[in-house]
Coordinates of C-alpha atoms in Angstrom, one line a residue:
M1312 CA 0.0 0.0 -0.1
S1313 CA 1.4 3.3 -0.8
M1314 CA 2.3 5.7 1.9
T1315 CA 2.7 8.6 -0.5
I1316 CA 0.0 11.3 1.3
E1317 CA -2.2 13.8 -1.0
M1318 CA -1.4 17.1 0.5
A1319 CA -4.0 19.6 0.6
A1320 CA -2.4 21.7 -2.2
G1321 CA -2.2 18.4 -4.1
P1322 CA 1.1 17.0 -5.4
A1323 CA 0.6 18.8 -8.7
A1324 CA -0.3 22.1 -7.0
A1325 CA 2.5 21.9 -4.8
I1326 CA 5.1 21.9 -7.9
V1327 CA 3.5 24.8 -9.1
L1328 CA 4.0 26.4 -5.9
L1329 CA 7.4 25.4 -5.8
H1330 CA 8.4 26.5 -8.8
R1331 CA 6.5 30.0 -8.0
V1332 CA 8.8 30.3 -5.1
Q1333 CA 12.2 28.8 -7.0
H1334 CA 11.5 31.3 -9.6
G1335 CA 10.9 34.5 -7.8
L1336 CA 7.1 34.7 -8.9
S1337 CA 5.9 34.7 -5.3
H1338 CA 6.0 38.0 -3.2
P1339 CA 6.8 37.7 -0.1
P1340 CA 8.7 34.1 -1.5
V1341 CA 6.4 32.1 0.6
E1342 CA 3.6 29.6 0.0
L1343 CA 1.4 27.3 1.9
I1344 CA 1.6 24.0 1.0
Y1345 CA -0.4 22.4 3.8
T1346 CA -3.1 24.0 6.6
P1347 CA -5.4 21.9 8.7
H1348 CA -8.4 24.2 8.0
D1349 CA -8.8 27.3 5.4
L1350 CA -8.3 30.1 8.2
W1351 CA -5.1 28.9 9.5
P1352 CA -3.3 30.1 11.6
I1353 CA -6.4 31.5 13.3
P1354 CA -7.5 29.1 16.1
K1355 CA -11.3 28.3 16.6
V1356 CA -11.3 30.8 19.7
P1357 CA -9.0 33.9 18.3
P1358 CA -7.1 35.7 21.3
I1359 CA -7.3 39.3 21.6
R1360 CA -3.7 39.6 21.7
P1361 CA -1.1 38.7 18.7
L1362 CA -1.4 35.2 17.3
R1363 CA 1.8 33.0 18.8
I1364 CA 3.4 30.9 15.9
M1365 CA 5.8 28.4 16.5
V1366 CA 8.2 28.3 13.3
L1367 CA 10.7 24.9 12.9
D1368 CA 12.7 25.8 9.6
S1369 CA 14.5 23.0 8.1
S1370 CA 15.6 21.0 5.1
F1371 CA 13.8 18.0 6.6
N1372 CA 16.2 15.6 4.4
P1373 CA 14.8 13.5 6.2
P1374 CA 12.5 14.7 9.3
T1375 CA 14.0 12.9 12.3
L1376 CA 12.9 12.5 16.2
A1377 CA 15.0 15.8 16.7
H1378 CA 12.7 18.0 14.2
L1379 CA 10.0 16.1 16.3
A1380 CA 11.1 17.0 19.3
L1381 CA 11.8 20.5 18.9
A1382 CA 8.4 20.9 17.4
N1383 CA 6.6 19.5 20.5
T1384 CA 8.8 21.7 22.8
R1385 CA 6.4 23.6 24.8
R1386 CA 6.6 27.6 24.7
P1387 CA 8.5 29.1 27.3
S1388 CA 6.6 31.1 29.6
Y1389 CA 7.1 35.1 30.1
D1390 CA 6.8 37.1 33.4
E1391 CA 4.8 39.5 31.4
E1392 CA 2.0 36.4 30.5
I1393 CA 2.4 35.1 33.9
A1394 CA 1.2 38.4 35.4
T1395 CA -2.2 38.3 33.5
K1396 CA -2.5 34.3 33.9
E1397 CA -2.9 34.3 30.2
D1398 CA -2.8 30.7 28.3
T1399 CA 0.9 30.7 27.3
D1400 CA 1.1 28.1 24.2
Y1401 CA 1.5 28.6 20.8
D1402 CA -1.8 29.2 18.9
A1403 CA -0.4 27.6 15.8
K1404 CA 2.7 25.7 14.1
L1405 CA 4.5 25.8 11.0
L1406 CA 6.4 23.6 9.7
L1407 CA 8.9 25.6 7.0
L1408 CA 11.1 24.0 4.3
S1409 CA 13.6 26.2 3.4
I1410 CA 14.3 26.2 -0.3
R1411 CA 17.5 28.7 -0.6
N1412 CA 18.9 26.4 1.8
A1413 CA 18.3 23.5 0.3
D1414 CA 18.5 24.5 -3.3
K1415 CA 21.7 22.2 -4.4
A1416 CA 21.9 19.3 -6.7
L1417 CA 20.2 16.5 -5.2
K1418 CA 22.8 13.6 -5.0
P1419 CA 21.6 10.1 -6.3
G1420 CA 19.0 8.6 -4.2
D1421 CA 18.1 12.0 -2.0
A1422 CA 14.5 13.3 -1.7
T1423 CA 13.1 15.5 -3.7
Y1424 CA 11.2 18.6 -2.3
I1425 CA 8.0 17.2 -2.9
Q1426 CA 9.3 14.0 -1.2
R1427 CA 10.4 16.5 1.8
L1428 CA 7.2 18.0 1.8
E1429 CA 5.5 14.5 2.1
M1430 CA 7.7 13.7 5.0
M1431 CA 6.9 16.9 6.4
E1432 CA 3.0 15.9 6.4
L1433 CA 3.6 12.7 8.3
L1434 CA 5.5 14.6 10.8
A1435 CA 3.0 16.7 11.3
K1436 CA 0.6 14.0 12.3
D1437 CA 2.7 13.1 15.1
V1438 CA 3.0 16.8 15.9
V1439 CA -0.7 16.5 16.5
S1440 CA -0.4 13.2 18.1
A1441 CA 1.9 14.3 20.4
G1442 CA -0.8 16.6 22.5
H1443 CA 0.8 19.5 22.9
G1444 CA -1.6 23.0 22.6
G1445 CA -1.7 23.9 19.2
G1446 CA -1.2 20.6 17.7
S1447 CA -4.4 20.5 15.4
Q1448 CA -3.2 23.9 14.2
V1449 CA 0.2 22.7 12.1
A1450 CA 0.8 23.8 8.7
I1451 CA 3.5 23.3 6.2
A1452 CA 5.2 26.1 3.9
I1453 CA 7.9 26.7 1.5
I1454 CA 10.2 30.0 1.6
D1455 CA 13.2 31.2 -0.5
E1456 CA 15.2 33.4 2.3
P1457 CA 18.6 32.0 3.8
T1458 CA 18.3 34.2 6.9
F1459 CA 16.1 34.3 9.7
V1460 CA 15.8 37.9 9.9
G1461 CA 14.9 37.9 6.3
K1462 CA 12.2 35.1 7.2
S1463 CA 10.7 36.9 10.0
S1464 CA 10.0 39.9 7.7
H1465 CA 8.7 38.0 4.7
L1466 CA 6.6 35.6 7.1
R1467 CA 5.0 38.7 8.8
T1468 CA 4.4 40.4 5.2
F1469 CA 2.8 36.8 3.9
F1470 CA 0.2 36.5 7.4
K1471 CA -0.7 39.9 7.0
N1472 CA -1.7 39.9 3.4
R1473 CA -3.1 36.7 4.2
F1474 CA -5.6 38.1 7.0
A1475 CA -6.3 41.0 4.7
N1476 CA -7.7 38.8 2.1
F1477 CA -9.9 36.9 5.0
V1478 CA -11.3 40.6 5.8
Q1479 CA -11.8 41.1 2.2
A1480 CA -13.4 38.0 1.9
S1481 CA -15.6 38.5 4.8
L1482 CA -14.3 35.3 6.2
T1483 CA -12.8 37.6 9.6
H1484 CA -12.9 41.0 10.7
T1485 CA -9.6 41.5 12.2
I1486 CA -6.2 41.8 10.7
Y1487 CA -3.9 40.2 13.3
D1488 CA -0.5 40.7 14.5
T1489 CA 1.7 37.9 14.5
Q1490 CA 4.4 37.1 16.7
L1491 CA 6.7 34.5 15.5
T1492 CA 8.8 32.1 17.6
F1493 CA 11.8 30.4 15.6
I1494 CA 12.6 27.1 17.5
L1495 CA 16.3 25.8 16.5
G1496 CA 19.0 23.7 17.9
L1497 CA 22.0 24.9 19.1
D1498 CA 24.1 24.5 16.0
T1499 CA 21.7 27.0 14.3
L1500 CA 22.1 29.6 16.4
E1501 CA 25.2 29.9 14.9
R1502 CA 24.0 31.2 11.9
L1503 CA 21.7 33.7 13.6
V1504 CA 24.2 35.4 15.7
Q1505 CA 28.0 35.1 14.1
P1506 CA 28.9 38.2 12.5
R1507 CA 30.3 36.3 9.3
Y1508 CA 26.6 35.8 8.5
Y1509 CA 26.1 39.7 8.2
S1510 CA 28.2 42.3 6.1
S1511 CA 29.5 43.3 9.8
E1512 CA 29.1 43.1 13.3
S1513 CA 27.2 46.3 13.6
Q1514 CA 24.8 45.3 10.8
M1515 CA 24.3 42.2 12.5
I1516 CA 23.4 43.7 15.9
T1517 CA 20.9 46.3 14.1
S1518 CA 19.0 43.6 12.1
L1519 CA 18.6 41.2 15.5
R1520 CA 17.6 44.3 17.1
K1521 CA 15.0 44.6 15.0
F1522 CA 14.3 41.2 14.5
L1523 CA 13.7 40.2 18.4
S1524 CA 12.7 43.9 19.7
P1525 CA 8.8 44.2 20.6
S1526 CA 6.3 45.9 18.3
P1527 CA 5.7 48.4 16.7
G1528 CA 9.5 49.4 16.9
G1529 CA 10.4 45.9 16.1
D1530 CA 9.3 42.7 14.5
D1531 CA 8.3 41.1 18.0
S1532 CA 10.0 37.6 16.9
R1533 CA 11.7 35.4 19.6
V1534 CA 13.8 32.5 19.4
V1535 CA 14.0 29.5 21.6
C1536 CA 17.1 27.2 21.1
A1537 CA 17.0 23.8 22.7
C1538 CA 19.9 22.1 23.7
R1539 CA 21.3 20.2 26.5
T1540 CA 22.1 22.4 29.3
S1541 CA 25.2 21.9 31.9
P1542 CA 24.3 21.1 35.8
G1543 CA 24.5 24.4 37.8
L1544 CA 25.1 26.7 34.7
G1545 CA 21.4 27.6 34.3
N1546 CA 19.5 28.1 31.0
S1547 CA 22.1 30.3 29.4
Q1548 CA 25.0 28.2 29.1
S1549 CA 25.8 25.2 27.0
A1550 CA 27.8 21.9 27.6
D1551 CA 30.3 22.7 24.4
A1552 CA 33.2 25.3 24.3
S1553 CA 31.6 26.2 20.7
G1554 CA 27.7 26.9 22.2
R1555 CA 29.3 29.3 24.7
A1556 CA 30.6 31.1 22.2
D1557 CA 27.4 31.5 20.6
L1558 CA 25.4 32.2 23.7
A1559 CA 28.0 35.2 24.5
L1560 CA 27.0 36.6 21.1
A1561 CA 23.5 36.3 22.1
A1562 CA 24.0 37.6 25.8
E1563 CA 22.1 41.0 25.1
F1564 CA 18.8 38.8 24.0
I1565 CA 19.2 35.8 26.3
A1566 CA 18.7 38.8 29.3
S1567 CA 15.9 40.4 27.8
R1568 CA 14.3 36.7 27.1
R1569 CA 14.2 37.4 23.4
I1570 CA 16.1 34.3 23.0
V1571 CA 15.6 31.6 25.6
I1572 CA 17.3 28.5 26.2
V1573 CA 15.4 25.4 26.9
D1574 CA 16.9 21.7 27.8
I1575 CA 16.3 18.9 25.0
D1576 CA 17.0 15.3 25.7
E1577 CA 20.7 14.9 25.0
N1578 CA 20.0 11.4 22.7
V1579 CA 17.4 12.8 20.8
R1580 CA 19.2 15.9 19.7
S1581 CA 22.2 14.4 18.6
Y1582 CA 20.1 12.8 16.2
S1583 CA 20.9 13.9 12.7
S1584 CA 19.6 13.9 9.0
S1585 CA 22.6 13.7 7.9
E1586 CA 23.3 10.6 9.6
V1587 CA 20.6 8.8 8.7
R1588 CA 21.3 9.4 5.1
K1589 CA 25.1 8.1 5.7
T1590 CA 23.7 5.1 7.7
I1591 CA 21.3 4.3 4.9
G1592 CA 23.8 4.7 2.0
Q1593 CA 26.2 2.5 3.9
L1594 CA 23.8 0.0 5.2
G1595 CA 20.5 -0.1 3.0
S1596 CA 17.1 0.9 4.0
K1597 CA 16.6 -2.8 5.6
A1598 CA 18.9 -2.4 8.1
K1599 CA 17.7 -1.5 11.6
E1600 CA 20.1 1.1 12.9
W1601 CA 19.0 4.3 11.4
R1602 CA 15.5 3.4 12.1
Q1603 CA 15.8 4.5 16.0
F1604 CA 16.5 8.4 14.5
V1605 CA 13.0 9.1 12.5
P1606 CA 9.5 8.7 13.6
S1607 CA 8.2 5.2 12.3
R1608 CA 5.9 6.8 9.8
I1609 CA 9.0 8.6 8.2
A1610 CA 10.8 5.2 8.1
E1611 CA 8.1 3.6 6.4
Y1612 CA 7.9 6.3 3.7
I1613 CA 11.5 6.2 3.1
V1614 CA 11.8 2.6 2.2
Q1615 CA 8.8 2.8 0.2
E1616 CA 10.4 5.6 -1.7
S1617 CA 14.1 3.7 -1.7
L1618 CA 15.5 7.1 -0.4
Y1619 CA 19.2 7.4 0.6
S1620 CA 19.8 3.9 -0.8
V1621 CA 22.6 5.0 -3.2
Q1622 CA 26.5 5.8 -1.1
L1623 CA 26.5 9.4 -0.5

């Protein structure tokens, strides 16, 4: 029985949307591939505050249990929200396939973009079944933008346009503000806070301040970095030296809790998409060793589609 699933947009429509994003035809360069309902990300009972949307950005090649752990990480509580006794969970979650980061020649046996999107929808089912608040509000999108600062800007514009279309069609009466929380691993934090990814260190600080500052002056986005913390060091330190260096560069934003460090199981955090590809390439998809790194639905899909079976 085929495990290939029919995305909400349909595989043919997904190919068209991929083409639009890859060739600069989408403005902003964002397209939704799957949504659980037509008015996503608006929940059934809309809040009077900005919508809180968790964003998990990756190449998903393939999705692993580390991706699932990140997607199921509960939203941190913040002092200003505790004081109001309001619900602190996410209103919606977005699995985001970054085309720019993934846009390289596919290796023999590698997953195509459509296959990655299909695996992302399988992953979304596990996010939903995990039972965290907002699980039934999981969507899938693609974007062509290499930086988190740029992704924040494009996504905010995308949602503003989406809500305006809802209002124009009399589906809602409100153009909601959004508060995006990008959840990432410690290795990805480096891309956010290392000057070499910007034109200069001063430009990095300026960009990050806009990205992470409250509205109306900033994007009001947040970052949650999931990693293993060291006993006695608190949640602002990492066990490894490179992690400590990255966190030092992020100190200003950690102090203001615009970047929050949370703990995640060390074993799960170490699960790597590249390790899955390498193991299958060396031992074949029938081997059991790689299956411990991915959700069962995705393992079945990889075998069915004969992914990564060529030596990489």
